[in-house]
């Protein structure tokens, strides 16, 4: 089976796209000022994406464990299994690094916010009415600009979440297909084993009968019996293995 048709590589490509998007969002998140609405929203999105990708990698790793039980049946070798295992380990590490950085900054941000709230409780000096007016106008302009930018970013993030949701659904469908295929192949193996056992019992029975007849028959009769049984064996072989 080529890599283009192998379900593992189909799912791997989907997960790698999700990881690339996660890292792109992470780099964007690093440039955002802390304690802003945009930063809080993107933090939640990054953590949710990390959880989703980790689940996908775990499910993919389960298929590797199944294939490792009988690699030859799935047409892969030990080197391929090792390569697949290394990729899942690398993917899990990449997602874990992003998750650790986000969680660490989130905890630091919570501590900073608490300190800032305490400082805001302290009395502040009075400012002139004119300075207050200029400050209020600047704040209004900044809030309006920041609000527009955040709305645009939220819209973009919603679109990315829709794409990620569709990707997860596709991966789930592929995983279900793999599971059904494994069950079907397991049933075929069981049926084949039962058929081989039945055929072996028949051949043993025929051999015993041949031995008994040859003891009782003359030399000429033995030759005729051997020819008859040879023809019978060929017929049974054709019926069992070629039909």
PDB file of C-alpha atoms in Angstrom:
ATOM      1  CA  UNK A   1       0.000   0.000   0.000  1.00  0.00           C
ATOM      2  CA  UNK A   2       1.407   3.394  -1.016  1.00  0.00           C
ATOM      3  CA  UNK A   3       1.730   6.268   1.449  1.00  0.00           C
ATOM      4  CA  UNK A   4      -1.016   8.158  -0.393  1.00  0.00           C
ATOM      5  CA  UNK A   5      -3.449   5.302   0.338  1.00  0.00           C
ATOM      6  CA  UNK A   6      -2.201   4.388   3.837  1.00  0.00           C
ATOM      7  CA  UNK A   7      -4.741   5.615   6.454  1.00  0.00           C
ATOM      8  CA  UNK A   8      -1.858   6.403   8.835  1.00  0.00           C
ATOM      9  CA  UNK A   9      -0.349   8.988   6.494  1.00  0.00           C
ATOM     10  CA  UNK A  10      -3.777  10.485   5.756  1.00  0.00           C
ATOM     11  CA  UNK A  11      -4.376  11.065   9.470  1.00  0.00           C
ATOM     12  CA  UNK A  12      -0.754  12.145   9.989  1.00  0.00           C
ATOM     13  CA  UNK A  13      -1.142  14.869   7.355  1.00  0.00           C
ATOM     14  CA  UNK A  14      -4.320  16.145   9.023  1.00  0.00           C
ATOM     15  CA  UNK A  15      -2.631  16.276  12.439  1.00  0.00           C
ATOM     16  CA  UNK A  16       0.481  17.971  11.045  1.00  0.00           C
ATOM     17  CA  UNK A  17      -1.694  20.700   9.504  1.00  0.00           C
ATOM     18  CA  UNK A  18      -3.341  21.212  12.902  1.00  0.00           C
ATOM     19  CA  UNK A  19       0.080  21.441  14.592  1.00  0.00           C
ATOM     20  CA  UNK A  20       1.276  24.001  12.034  1.00  0.00           C
ATOM     21  CA  UNK A  21      -1.814  26.137  12.662  1.00  0.00           C
ATOM     22  CA  UNK A  22      -1.328  25.739  16.423  1.00  0.00           C
ATOM     23  CA  UNK A  23       2.263  26.979  16.236  1.00  0.00           C
ATOM     24  CA  UNK A  24       1.253  29.892  14.010  1.00  0.00           C
ATOM     25  CA  UNK A  25      -1.427  30.943  16.521  1.00  0.00           C
ATOM     26  CA  UNK A  26       1.101  30.492  19.340  1.00  0.00           C
ATOM     27  CA  UNK A  27       3.590  32.881  17.702  1.00  0.00           C
ATOM     28  CA  UNK A  28       0.776  35.399  17.241  1.00  0.00           C
ATOM     29  CA  UNK A  29      -0.239  34.906  20.901  1.00  0.00           C
ATOM     30  CA  UNK A  30       3.336  35.665  22.044  1.00  0.00           C
ATOM     31  CA  UNK A  31       3.164  39.135  20.434  1.00  0.00           C
ATOM     32  CA  UNK A  32      -0.092  40.117  22.148  1.00  0.00           C
ATOM     33  CA  UNK A  33      -0.016  42.307  25.228  1.00  0.00           C
ATOM     34  CA  UNK A  34      -0.998  40.402  28.387  1.00  0.00           C
ATOM     35  CA  UNK A  35      -4.277  40.940  30.241  1.00  0.00           C
ATOM     36  CA  UNK A  36      -6.190  41.969  27.112  1.00  0.00           C
ATOM     37  CA  UNK A  37      -9.424  40.479  25.812  1.00  0.00           C
ATOM     38  CA  UNK A  38      -7.636  39.257  22.707  1.00  0.00           C
ATOM     39  CA  UNK A  39      -4.955  37.519  24.768  1.00  0.00           C
ATOM     40  CA  UNK A  40      -7.506  35.794  27.021  1.00  0.00           C
ATOM     41  CA  UNK A  41      -9.553  34.567  24.049  1.00  0.00           C
ATOM     42  CA  UNK A  42      -6.524  33.244  22.188  1.00  0.00           C
ATOM     43  CA  UNK A  43      -5.216  31.538  25.339  1.00  0.00           C
ATOM     44  CA  UNK A  44      -8.433  29.535  25.655  1.00  0.00           C
ATOM     45  CA  UNK A  45      -8.314  28.643  21.962  1.00  0.00           C
ATOM     46  CA  UNK A  46      -4.683  27.455  22.165  1.00  0.00           C
ATOM     47  CA  UNK A  47      -5.349  25.229  25.173  1.00  0.00           C
ATOM     48  CA  UNK A  48      -8.428  23.727  23.502  1.00  0.00           C
ATOM     49  CA  UNK A  49      -6.454  23.031  20.317  1.00  0.00           C
ATOM     50  CA  UNK A  50      -3.654  21.399  22.330  1.00  0.00           C
ATOM     51  CA  UNK A  51      -6.126  19.055  24.001  1.00  0.00           C
ATOM     52  CA  UNK A  52      -7.695  18.151  20.639  1.00  0.00           C
ATOM     53  CA  UNK A  53      -4.364  17.434  18.919  1.00  0.00           C
ATOM     54  CA  UNK A  54      -3.091  15.392  21.874  1.00  0.00           C
ATOM     55  CA  UNK A  55      -6.217  13.228  21.632  1.00  0.00           C
ATOM     56  CA  UNK A  56      -5.694  12.752  17.882  1.00  0.00           C
ATOM     57  CA  UNK A  57      -2.047  11.736  18.393  1.00  0.00           C
ATOM     58  CA  UNK A  58      -3.051   9.246  21.103  1.00  0.00           C
ATOM     59  CA  UNK A  59      -5.645   7.657  18.801  1.00  0.00           C
ATOM     60  CA  UNK A  60      -3.101   7.424  15.995  1.00  0.00           C
ATOM     61  CA  UNK A  61      -0.597   5.839  18.367  1.00  0.00           C
ATOM     62  CA  UNK A  62      -3.163   3.138  19.183  1.00  0.00           C
ATOM     63  CA  UNK A  63      -3.248   2.108  15.514  1.00  0.00           C
ATOM     64  CA  UNK A  64       0.561   1.786  15.603  1.00  0.00           C
ATOM     65  CA  UNK A  65       0.270  -0.555  18.603  1.00  0.00           C
ATOM     66  CA  UNK A  66      -2.255  -2.683  16.708  1.00  0.00           C
ATOM     67  CA  UNK A  67      -0.006  -2.890  13.632  1.00  0.00           C
ATOM     68  CA  UNK A  68       3.002  -3.795  15.813  1.00  0.00           C
ATOM     69  CA  UNK A  69       1.329  -7.061  16.789  1.00  0.00           C
ATOM     70  CA  UNK A  70       1.616  -8.400  13.234  1.00  0.00           C
ATOM     71  CA  UNK A  71       3.545  -5.959  10.968  1.00  0.00           C
ATOM     72  CA  UNK A  72       3.733  -8.373   8.028  1.00  0.00           C
ATOM     73  CA  UNK A  73      -0.057  -8.600   7.849  1.00  0.00           C
ATOM     74  CA  UNK A  74      -0.277  -4.839   7.336  1.00  0.00           C
ATOM     75  CA  UNK A  75       2.632  -4.768   4.892  1.00  0.00           C
ATOM     76  CA  UNK A  76       5.034  -2.765   7.059  1.00  0.00           C
ATOM     77  CA  UNK A  77       8.371  -3.569   8.689  1.00  0.00           C
ATOM     78  CA  UNK A  78      10.033  -2.721  12.004  1.00  0.00           C
ATOM     79  CA  UNK A  79      11.785   0.320  10.509  1.00  0.00           C
ATOM     80  CA  UNK A  80       8.453   1.782   9.409  1.00  0.00           C
ATOM     81  CA  UNK A  81       6.948   1.137  12.846  1.00  0.00           C
ATOM     82  CA  UNK A  82       9.899   2.896  14.482  1.00  0.00           C
ATOM     83  CA  UNK A  83       9.540   5.858  12.107  1.00  0.00           C
ATOM     84  CA  UNK A  84       5.845   6.191  12.916  1.00  0.00           C
ATOM     85  CA  UNK A  85       6.550   6.004  16.636  1.00  0.00           C
ATOM     86  CA  UNK A  86       9.185   8.734  16.384  1.00  0.00           C
ATOM     87  CA  UNK A  87       6.748  11.009  14.555  1.00  0.00           C
ATOM     88  CA  UNK A  88       4.015  10.643  17.190  1.00  0.00           C
ATOM     89  CA  UNK A  89       6.584  11.319  19.933  1.00  0.00           C
ATOM     90  CA  UNK A  90       7.789  14.455  18.140  1.00  0.00           C
ATOM     91  CA  UNK A  91       4.220  15.657  17.561  1.00  0.00           C
ATOM     92  CA  UNK A  92       3.326  15.131  21.218  1.00  0.00           C
ATOM     93  CA  UNK A  93       6.456  17.064  22.263  1.00  0.00           C
ATOM     94  CA  UNK A  94       5.638  20.005  19.980  1.00  0.00           C
ATOM     95  CA  UNK A  95       2.116  20.281  21.349  1.00  0.00           C
ATOM     96  CA  UNK A  96       3.351  19.824  24.916  1.00  0.00           C
ATOM     97  CA  UNK A  97       5.863  22.675  24.571  1.00  0.00           C
ATOM     98  CA  UNK A  98       3.158  25.038  23.349  1.00  0.00           C
ATOM     99  CA  UNK A  99       0.814  23.977  26.138  1.00  0.00           C
ATOM    100  CA  UNK A 100       3.461  24.467  28.847  1.00  0.00           C
ATOM    101  CA  UNK A 101       4.320  27.963  27.592  1.00  0.00           C
ATOM    102  CA  UNK A 102       0.661  29.017  27.455  1.00  0.00           C
ATOM    103  CA  UNK A 103      -0.122  27.634  30.922  1.00  0.00           C
ATOM    104  CA  UNK A 104       2.987  29.274  32.430  1.00  0.00           C
ATOM    105  CA  UNK A 105       2.167  32.694  30.977  1.00  0.00           C
ATOM    106  CA  UNK A 106      -1.466  32.318  31.990  1.00  0.00           C
ATOM    107  CA  UNK A 107      -0.477  31.687  35.604  1.00  0.00           C
ATOM    108  CA  UNK A 108       1.950  34.622  35.581  1.00  0.00           C
ATOM    109  CA  UNK A 109      -0.745  36.818  34.053  1.00  0.00           C
ATOM    110  CA  UNK A 110      -3.181  35.916  36.820  1.00  0.00           C
ATOM    111  CA  UNK A 111      -0.610  36.905  39.462  1.00  0.00           C
ATOM    112  CA  UNK A 112       0.109  40.200  37.689  1.00  0.00           C
ATOM    113  CA  UNK A 113      -3.594  40.995  37.387  1.00  0.00           C
ATOM    114  CA  UNK A 114      -4.139  40.410  41.083  1.00  0.00           C
ATOM    115  CA  UNK A 115      -1.245  42.730  41.954  1.00  0.00           C
ATOM    116  CA  UNK A 116      -2.577  45.367  39.589  1.00  0.00           C
ATOM    117  CA  UNK A 117      -6.017  45.237  41.200  1.00  0.00           C
ATOM    118  CA  UNK A 118      -4.453  45.762  44.607  1.00  0.00           C
ATOM    119  CA  UNK A 119      -2.463  48.751  43.360  1.00  0.00           C
ATOM    120  CA  UNK A 120      -5.580  50.295  41.841  1.00  0.00           C
ATOM    121  CA  UNK A 121      -7.124  50.395  45.309  1.00  0.00           C
ATOM    122  CA  UNK A 122      -4.445  52.865  46.487  1.00  0.00           C
ATOM    123  CA  UNK A 123      -5.313  56.584  46.367  1.00  0.00           C
ATOM    124  CA  UNK A 124      -4.044  58.514  43.326  1.00  0.00           C
ATOM    125  CA  UNK A 125      -3.190  62.163  42.941  1.00  0.00           C
ATOM    126  CA  UNK A 126      -5.733  64.553  41.417  1.00  0.00           C
ATOM    127  CA  UNK A 127      -5.159  65.647  37.871  1.00  0.00           C
ATOM    128  CA  UNK A 128      -6.255  68.774  36.153  1.00  0.00           C
ATOM    129  CA  UNK A 129      -9.517  68.774  34.222  1.00  0.00           C
ATOM    130  CA  UNK A 130      -7.701  69.456  30.968  1.00  0.00           C
ATOM    131  CA  UNK A 131      -5.290  66.550  31.362  1.00  0.00           C
ATOM    132  CA  UNK A 132      -8.164  64.274  32.299  1.00  0.00           C
ATOM    133  CA  UNK A 133     -10.050  65.312  29.159  1.00  0.00           C
ATOM    134  CA  UNK A 134      -7.086  64.526  26.887  1.00  0.00           C
ATOM    135  CA  UNK A 135      -6.538  61.208  28.617  1.00  0.00           C
ATOM    136  CA  UNK A 136     -10.202  60.243  28.231  1.00  0.00           C
ATOM    137  CA  UNK A 137     -10.171  61.075  24.516  1.00  0.00           C
ATOM    138  CA  UNK A 138      -7.004  59.045  23.978  1.00  0.00           C
ATOM    139  CA  UNK A 139      -8.503  56.144  25.876  1.00  0.00           C
ATOM    140  CA  UNK A 140     -11.677  56.267  23.790  1.00  0.00           C
ATOM    141  CA  UNK A 141      -9.689  56.186  20.544  1.00  0.00           C
ATOM    142  CA  UNK A 142      -7.530  53.341  21.793  1.00  0.00           C
ATOM    143  CA  UNK A 143     -10.548  51.331  22.984  1.00  0.00           C
ATOM    144  CA  UNK A 144     -12.335  51.792  19.649  1.00  0.00           C
ATOM    145  CA  UNK A 145      -9.259  50.769  17.676  1.00  0.00           C
ATOM    146  CA  UNK A 146      -8.574  47.809  19.953  1.00  0.00           C
ATOM    147  CA  UNK A 147     -12.211  46.701  19.759  1.00  0.00           C
ATOM    148  CA  UNK A 148     -12.170  46.695  15.949  1.00  0.00           C
ATOM    149  CA  UNK A 149      -8.912  44.742  15.892  1.00  0.00           C
ATOM    150  CA  UNK A 150     -10.188  42.202  18.368  1.00  0.00           C
ATOM    151  CA  UNK A 151     -13.431  41.694  16.443  1.00  0.00           C
ATOM    152  CA  UNK A 152     -11.437  41.022  13.273  1.00  0.00           C
ATOM    153  CA  UNK A 153      -9.158  38.603  15.105  1.00  0.00           C
ATOM    154  CA  UNK A 154     -12.108  36.787  16.696  1.00  0.00           C
ATOM    155  CA  UNK A 155     -13.699  36.340  13.274  1.00  0.00           C
ATOM    156  CA  UNK A 156     -10.462  34.909  11.904  1.00  0.00           C
ATOM    157  CA  UNK A 157     -10.135  32.561  14.871  1.00  0.00           C
ATOM    158  CA  UNK A 158     -13.733  31.372  14.440  1.00  0.00           C
ATOM    159  CA  UNK A 159     -12.937  30.432  10.857  1.00  0.00           C
ATOM    160  CA  UNK A 160      -9.844  28.521  11.985  1.00  0.00           C
ATOM    161  CA  UNK A 161     -11.911  26.696  14.612  1.00  0.00           C
ATOM    162  CA  UNK A 162     -14.424  25.688  11.937  1.00  0.00           C
ATOM    163  CA  UNK A 163     -11.594  24.277   9.830  1.00  0.00           C
ATOM    164  CA  UNK A 164     -10.192  22.424  12.843  1.00  0.00           C
ATOM    165  CA  UNK A 165     -13.622  20.970  13.629  1.00  0.00           C
ATOM    166  CA  UNK A 166     -13.970  19.696  10.067  1.00  0.00           C
ATOM    167  CA  UNK A 167     -10.477  18.203  10.290  1.00  0.00           C
ATOM    168  CA  UNK A 168     -11.351  16.385  13.528  1.00  0.00           C
ATOM    169  CA  UNK A 169     -14.498  14.953  11.913  1.00  0.00           C
ATOM    170  CA  UNK A 170     -12.475  13.671   8.955  1.00  0.00           C
ATOM    171  CA  UNK A 171      -9.914  12.091  11.277  1.00  0.00           C
ATOM    172  CA  UNK A 172     -12.692  10.451  13.280  1.00  0.00           C
ATOM    173  CA  UNK A 173     -14.175   9.004  10.085  1.00  0.00           C
ATOM    174  CA  UNK A 174     -10.809   7.618   8.993  1.00  0.00           C
ATOM    175  CA  UNK A 175     -10.224   6.112  12.436  1.00  0.00           C
ATOM    176  CA  UNK A 176     -13.632   4.411  12.340  1.00  0.00           C
ATOM    177  CA  UNK A 177     -12.859   3.011   8.885  1.00  0.00           C
ATOM    178  CA  UNK A 178      -9.549   1.603  10.143  1.00  0.00           C
ATOM    179  CA  UNK A 179     -11.312  -0.007  13.096  1.00  0.00           C
ATOM    180  CA  UNK A 180     -13.953  -1.646  10.881  1.00  0.00           C
ATOM    181  CA  UNK A 181     -11.288  -2.891   8.483  1.00  0.00           C
ATOM    182  CA  UNK A 182      -9.312  -4.468  11.342  1.00  0.00           C
ATOM    183  CA  UNK A 183     -12.429  -6.256  12.606  1.00  0.00           C
ATOM    184  CA  UNK A 184     -13.205  -7.566   9.113  1.00  0.00           C
ATOM    185  CA  UNK A 185      -9.660  -8.827   8.629  1.00  0.00           C
ATOM    186  CA  UNK A 186      -9.702 -10.513  12.023  1.00  0.00           C
ATOM    187  CA  UNK A 187     -12.921 -12.351  11.059  1.00  0.00           C
ATOM    188  CA  UNK A 188     -11.365 -13.455   7.757  1.00  0.00           C
ATOM    189  CA  UNK A 189      -8.330 -14.841   9.608  1.00  0.00           C
ATOM    190  CA  UNK A 190     -10.560 -16.760  12.038  1.00  0.00           C
ATOM    191  CA  UNK A 191     -12.621 -18.229   9.180  1.00  0.00           C
ATOM    192  CA  UNK A 192      -9.476 -19.230   7.303  1.00  0.00           C
ATOM    193  CA  UNK A 193      -8.058 -20.916  10.403  1.00  0.00           C
ATOM    194  CA  UNK A 194     -11.270 -22.882  10.908  1.00  0.00           C
ATOM    195  CA  UNK A 195     -11.281 -23.953   7.252  1.00  0.00           C
ATOM    196  CA  UNK A 196      -7.643 -25.098   7.454  1.00  0.00           C
ATOM    197  CA  UNK A 197      -8.395 -27.152  10.588  1.00  0.00           C
ATOM    198  CA  UNK A 198     -11.381 -28.781   8.894  1.00  0.00           C
ATOM    199  CA  UNK A 199      -9.333 -29.615   5.788  1.00  0.00           C
ATOM    200  CA  UNK A 200      -6.523 -31.059   7.929  1.00  0.00           C
ATOM    201  CA  UNK A 201      -9.004 -33.345   9.694  1.00  0.00           C
ATOM    202  CA  UNK A 202     -10.370 -34.547   6.359  1.00  0.00           C
ATOM    203  CA  UNK A 203      -6.904 -35.317   5.032  1.00  0.00           C
ATOM    204  CA  UNK A 204      -6.021 -37.211   8.223  1.00  0.00           C
ATOM    205  CA  UNK A 205      -9.166 -39.275   7.871  1.00  0.00           C
ATOM    206  CA  UNK A 206      -8.398 -40.074   4.226  1.00  0.00           C
ATOM    207  CA  UNK A 207      -4.813 -41.051   5.064  1.00  0.00           C
ATOM    208  CA  UNK A 208      -5.986 -43.468   7.742  1.00  0.00           C
ATOM    209  CA  UNK A 209      -8.447 -45.040   5.355  1.00  0.00           C
ATOM    210  CA  UNK A 210      -5.759 -45.392   2.709  1.00  0.00           C
ATOM    211  CA  UNK A 211      -3.463 -47.117   5.164  1.00  0.00           C
ATOM    212  CA  UNK A 212      -6.167 -49.595   6.150  1.00  0.00           C
ATOM    213  CA  UNK A 213      -7.107 -50.400   2.549  1.00  0.00           C
ATOM    214  CA  UNK A 214      -3.487 -50.832   1.446  1.00  0.00           C
ATOM    215  CA  UNK A 215      -2.895 -53.397   4.168  1.00  0.00           C
ATOM    216  CA  UNK A 216      -5.777 -55.508   2.869  1.00  0.00           C
ATOM    217  CA  UNK A 217      -5.330 -55.037  -0.897  1.00  0.00           C
ATOM    218  CA  UNK A 218      -2.974 -56.912  -3.260  1.00  0.00           C
ATOM    219  CA  UNK A 219      -0.102 -55.228  -5.146  1.00  0.00           C
ATOM    220  CA  UNK A 220      -2.281 -54.543  -8.183  1.00  0.00           C
ATOM    221  CA  UNK A 221      -5.125 -53.441  -6.010  1.00  0.00           C
ATOM    222  CA  UNK A 222      -2.787 -51.126  -4.115  1.00  0.00           C
ATOM    223  CA  UNK A 223      -1.679 -49.458  -7.339  1.00  0.00           C
ATOM    224  CA  UNK A 224      -5.286 -48.912  -8.404  1.00  0.00           C
ATOM    225  CA  UNK A 225      -6.161 -47.622  -4.972  1.00  0.00           C
ATOM    226  CA  UNK A 226      -3.215 -45.181  -5.004  1.00  0.00           C
ATOM    227  CA  UNK A 227      -4.298 -43.822  -8.382  1.00  0.00           C
ATOM    228  CA  UNK A 228      -7.885 -43.488  -7.192  1.00  0.00           C
ATOM    229  CA  UNK A 229      -6.884 -41.700  -4.028  1.00  0.00           C
ATOM    230  CA  UNK A 230      -4.513 -39.433  -5.949  1.00  0.00           C
ATOM    231  CA  UNK A 231      -7.373 -38.352  -8.198  1.00  0.00           C
ATOM    232  CA  UNK A 232      -9.597 -37.917  -5.150  1.00  0.00           C
ATOM    233  CA  UNK A 233      -6.912 -35.777  -3.443  1.00  0.00           C
ATOM    234  CA  UNK A 234      -6.591 -33.537  -6.510  1.00  0.00           C
ATOM    235  CA  UNK A 235     -10.367 -33.062  -6.612  1.00  0.00           C
ATOM    236  CA  UNK A 236     -10.474 -32.206  -2.888  1.00  0.00           C
ATOM    237  CA  UNK A 237      -7.552 -29.780  -3.276  1.00  0.00           C
ATOM    238  CA  UNK A 238      -9.346 -27.986  -6.136  1.00  0.00           C
ATOM    239  CA  UNK A 239     -12.619 -27.799  -4.179  1.00  0.00           C
ATOM    240  CA  UNK A 240     -11.009 -26.507  -0.996  1.00  0.00           C
ATOM    241  CA  UNK A 241      -8.331 -24.097  -2.180  1.00  0.00           C
ATOM    242  CA  UNK A 242      -9.327 -23.000  -5.685  1.00  0.00           C
ATOM    243  CA  UNK A 243     -13.057 -22.416  -5.251  1.00  0.00           C
TER     244      UNK A 243
END
